[in-house]
CSV table of C-alpha atoms and ligand atoms in Angstrom, one decimal:
chain,number,residue,atom,x,y,z
A,1,UNK,CA,203.3,305.8,177.1
A,2,UNK,CA,199.9,304.1,176.5
A,3,UNK,CA,198.4,302.4,179.5
A,4,UNK,CA,197.6,299.2,177.6
A,5,UNK,CA,199.4,297.5,174.7
A,6,UNK,CA,198.5,298.8,171.2
A,7,UNK,CA,197.2,295.4,170.2
A,8,UNK,CA,194.7,295.5,173.0
A,9,UNK,CA,193.6,299.0,172.2
A,10,UNK,CA,193.2,298.1,168.5
A,11,UNK,CA,191.0,295.1,169.2
A,12,UNK,CA,188.9,297.0,171.6
A,13,UNK,CA,188.3,299.8,169.0
A,14,UNK,CA,187.4,297.2,166.3
A,15,UNK,CA,185.0,295.2,168.5
A,16,UNK,CA,183.4,298.5,169.7
A,17,UNK,CA,182.2,299.0,166.1
A,18,UNK,CA,179.9,296.0,166.3
A,19,UNK,CA,176.2,296.6,166.9
A,20,UNK,CA,175.3,296.6,170.6
A,21,UNK,CA,178.9,296.5,171.7
A,22,UNK,CA,180.3,299.7,173.3
A,23,UNK,CA,183.8,300.5,174.4
A,24,UNK,CA,183.3,299.0,177.8
A,25,UNK,CA,181.8,295.7,176.6
A,26,UNK,CA,184.6,295.5,173.9
A,27,UNK,CA,187.2,295.9,176.6
A,28,UNK,CA,185.5,293.2,178.7
A,29,UNK,CA,185.5,290.8,175.8
A,30,UNK,CA,189.2,291.4,175.0
A,31,UNK,CA,190.3,290.9,178.6
A,32,UNK,CA,188.1,287.7,178.8
A,33,UNK,CA,189.8,286.4,175.7
A,34,UNK,CA,193.2,287.1,177.3
A,35,UNK,CA,192.2,285.2,180.4
A,36,UNK,CA,191.3,282.1,178.4
A,37,UNK,CA,194.0,279.6,177.2
A,38,UNK,CA,195.8,280.8,174.1
A,39,UNK,CA,194.2,278.1,172.0
A,40,UNK,CA,190.9,279.9,172.3
A,41,UNK,CA,192.2,283.2,170.8
A,42,UNK,CA,193.9,281.2,168.0
A,43,UNK,CA,190.6,279.3,167.2
A,44,UNK,CA,188.8,282.6,167.2
A,45,UNK,CA,191.3,284.1,164.8
A,46,UNK,CA,190.9,281.0,162.6
A,47,UNK,CA,187.1,281.3,162.6
A,48,UNK,CA,187.4,284.9,161.4
A,49,UNK,CA,189.8,283.8,158.6
A,50,UNK,CA,187.4,281.0,157.6
A,51,UNK,CA,184.6,283.5,157.5
A,52,UNK,CA,186.5,285.6,155.0
A,53,UNK,CA,187.8,282.7,153.0
A,54,UNK,CA,184.8,280.5,152.7
A,55,UNK,CA,181.6,282.4,153.3
A,56,UNK,CA,180.0,284.4,150.6
A,57,UNK,CA,176.5,285.3,149.5
A,58,UNK,CA,174.2,283.3,147.2
A,59,UNK,CA,174.2,284.6,143.6
A,60,UNK,CA,170.4,284.3,143.5
A,61,UNK,CA,168.9,285.2,146.9
A,62,UNK,CA,171.9,286.7,148.8
A,63,UNK,CA,171.7,284.3,151.7
A,64,UNK,CA,175.1,283.3,153.2
A,65,UNK,CA,176.6,280.2,151.7
A,66,UNK,CA,179.9,278.5,150.9
A,67,UNK,CA,179.4,278.0,147.1
A,68,UNK,CA,177.8,280.0,144.3
A,69,UNK,CA,174.2,279.2,145.5
A,70,UNK,CA,172.8,278.5,148.9
A,71,UNK,CA,171.3,275.3,150.1
A,72,UNK,CA,167.7,276.6,149.8
A,73,UNK,CA,168.1,277.7,146.2
A,74,UNK,CA,169.8,274.4,145.4
A,75,UNK,CA,167.1,272.4,147.1
A,76,UNK,CA,165.0,270.9,144.3
A,77,UNK,CA,162.0,270.2,146.6
A,78,UNK,CA,161.4,273.9,147.3
A,79,UNK,CA,158.6,275.7,145.5
A,80,UNK,CA,160.3,278.0,143.0
A,81,UNK,CA,157.4,280.2,142.0
A,82,UNK,CA,157.1,282.0,145.3
A,83,UNK,CA,159.7,284.3,146.8
A,84,UNK,CA,159.6,285.7,150.4
A,85,UNK,CA,161.5,289.0,150.6
A,86,UNK,CA,163.2,289.6,153.9
A,87,UNK,CA,165.5,292.3,155.3
A,88,UNK,CA,168.2,290.2,156.8
A,89,UNK,CA,169.6,286.7,156.9
A,90,UNK,CA,168.4,286.4,160.5
A,91,UNK,CA,164.8,286.9,159.3
A,92,UNK,CA,165.2,284.2,156.7
A,93,UNK,CA,166.4,281.9,159.5
A,94,UNK,CA,163.3,282.8,161.6
A,95,UNK,CA,161.0,281.7,158.7
A,96,UNK,CA,163.0,278.5,158.2
A,97,UNK,CA,162.5,277.7,161.9
A,98,UNK,CA,158.7,277.7,161.4
A,99,UNK,CA,159.0,274.8,158.9
A,100,UNK,CA,155.9,276.2,157.3
A,101,UNK,CA,157.4,277.9,154.3
A,102,UNK,CA,158.5,275.9,151.3
A,103,UNK,CA,159.3,278.6,148.8
A,104,UNK,CA,162.5,280.6,148.1
A,105,UNK,CA,163.7,283.8,149.6
A,106,UNK,CA,165.3,287.1,148.6
A,107,UNK,CA,167.5,288.9,151.2
A,108,UNK,CA,167.6,292.6,150.7
A,109,UNK,CA,170.4,293.1,153.3
A,110,UNK,CA,168.8,296.3,154.7
A,111,UNK,CA,165.7,298.5,154.5
A,112,UNK,CA,165.2,301.9,153.1
A,113,UNK,CA,166.4,304.5,155.6
A,114,UNK,CA,167.1,307.8,153.9
A,115,UNK,CA,168.3,309.4,157.1
A,116,UNK,CA,171.0,306.8,157.4
A,117,UNK,CA,171.8,307.2,153.7
A,118,UNK,CA,170.3,303.8,152.7
A,119,UNK,CA,168.6,304.4,149.4
A,120,UNK,CA,167.2,301.8,147.0
A,121,UNK,CA,170.6,301.4,145.3
A,122,UNK,CA,171.9,299.9,148.5
A,123,UNK,CA,169.4,297.0,148.5
A,124,UNK,CA,169.4,293.9,146.3
A,125,UNK,CA,166.5,295.0,144.1
A,126,UNK,CA,167.6,294.5,140.4
A,127,UNK,CA,168.4,290.8,141.1
A,128,UNK,CA,164.9,290.3,142.5
A,129,UNK,CA,163.4,291.7,139.3
A,130,UNK,CA,165.7,289.4,137.3
A,131,UNK,CA,164.6,286.4,139.3
A,132,UNK,CA,160.9,287.2,139.0
A,133,UNK,CA,161.2,287.4,135.2
A,134,UNK,CA,163.6,284.5,134.7
A,135,UNK,CA,161.9,282.0,136.9
A,136,UNK,CA,158.3,283.0,136.2
A,137,UNK,CA,157.6,283.7,139.8
A,138,UNK,CA,153.9,283.9,140.7
A,139,UNK,CA,154.0,285.4,144.1
A,140,UNK,CA,156.3,287.7,146.1
A,141,UNK,CA,155.7,287.9,149.8
A,142,UNK,CA,156.9,291.1,151.3
A,143,UNK,CA,158.1,290.1,154.7
A,144,UNK,CA,160.1,293.2,155.7
A,145,UNK,CA,159.5,294.1,159.4
A,146,UNK,CA,156.4,296.1,160.5
A,147,UNK,CA,158.2,299.2,161.7
A,148,UNK,CA,158.3,302.4,159.7
A,149,UNK,CA,161.3,301.6,157.6
A,150,UNK,CA,160.0,298.0,156.9
A,151,UNK,CA,156.6,299.4,155.8
A,152,UNK,CA,158.2,302.0,153.6
A,153,UNK,CA,160.4,299.4,152.0
A,154,UNK,CA,157.4,297.1,151.3
A,155,UNK,CA,155.6,300.1,149.7
A,156,UNK,CA,158.6,300.9,147.6
A,157,UNK,CA,158.9,297.3,146.5
A,158,UNK,CA,155.3,297.2,145.5
A,159,UNK,CA,155.8,300.1,143.2
A,160,UNK,CA,159.2,298.8,142.0
A,161,UNK,CA,157.5,295.5,141.0
A,162,UNK,CA,154.3,297.0,139.6
A,163,UNK,CA,155.4,296.4,136.0
A,164,UNK,CA,155.6,292.6,136.6
A,165,UNK,CA,152.6,290.3,136.6
A,166,UNK,CA,153.6,288.8,140.0
A,167,UNK,CA,151.1,288.7,142.9
A,168,UNK,CA,152.4,290.8,145.8
A,169,UNK,CA,151.4,290.0,149.3
A,170,UNK,CA,152.3,291.4,152.7
A,171,UNK,CA,152.7,289.4,155.9
A,172,UNK,CA,149.7,289.8,158.2
A,173,UNK,CA,149.3,291.5,161.5
A,174,UNK,CA,150.1,289.2,164.3
A,175,UNK,CA,153.6,290.4,163.8
A,176,UNK,CA,153.7,293.1,166.5
A,177,UNK,CA,154.1,296.6,165.2
A,178,UNK,CA,157.7,297.6,165.1
A,179,UNK,CA,158.6,294.0,165.7
A,180,UNK,CA,161.9,292.5,164.5
A,181,UNK,CA,161.0,289.2,162.9
A,182,UNK,CA,164.0,287.4,164.3
A,183,UNK,CA,162.5,287.5,167.8
A,184,UNK,CA,159.0,286.4,166.9
A,185,UNK,CA,158.0,282.9,167.9
A,186,UNK,CA,157.5,280.4,165.1
A,187,UNK,CA,153.7,280.0,165.6
A,188,UNK,CA,153.1,283.8,165.3
A,189,UNK,CA,155.4,284.0,162.3
A,190,UNK,CA,153.5,281.1,160.7
A,191,UNK,CA,150.2,282.8,161.3
A,192,UNK,CA,151.6,286.0,159.8
A,193,UNK,CA,152.7,284.1,156.7
A,194,UNK,CA,149.4,282.2,156.3
A,195,UNK,CA,147.3,285.4,156.9
A,196,UNK,CA,149.3,287.4,154.3
A,197,UNK,CA,147.1,289.8,152.2
A,198,UNK,CA,147.4,290.6,148.6
A,199,UNK,CA,148.6,294.2,148.1
A,200,UNK,CA,146.4,296.4,145.9
B,1,LIG,ZN1,170.0,281.3,147.5
């Protein structure tokens, strides 16, 4: 006989797959949910369903949205000839918090990591090329993080986009080496953006 009901075990196993959540933390969360009024668990379940039903990724920049295109791509007052390439949605949000950037974005949803089996085919690269050509983009800012994988991805992108006439720039130092953009304060991030250098 299992010590805990299968439903508990199942949820613990599923939660433990999330980044930063081990078995123990997963169990703690499940028992916390069980200790709350039933409405909380029901609301939680509904939120997950809403996520599946209503949230998708922008056809252009791959940001999360609830329609075909995200609010940034639909916003007519954004500069459309500059694209800031980021690894993750959280990085895009970090740039948005600076209020300093008025262009568009492109979310790769990852970085090159051959050891983890992430090759160029796993990133949203062809759609970036399409956008650059279709929208006559003048500048692409490579804002992948400054760790080894982020740098390797920026270099790969520079080669990938070499056939286009777009100006490529890389965010400046000021972003601590190995730093995840999400945790950098808006002022530092703004300086990194302002101080970007054109790649050779
Ligand atoms: Zn978009």
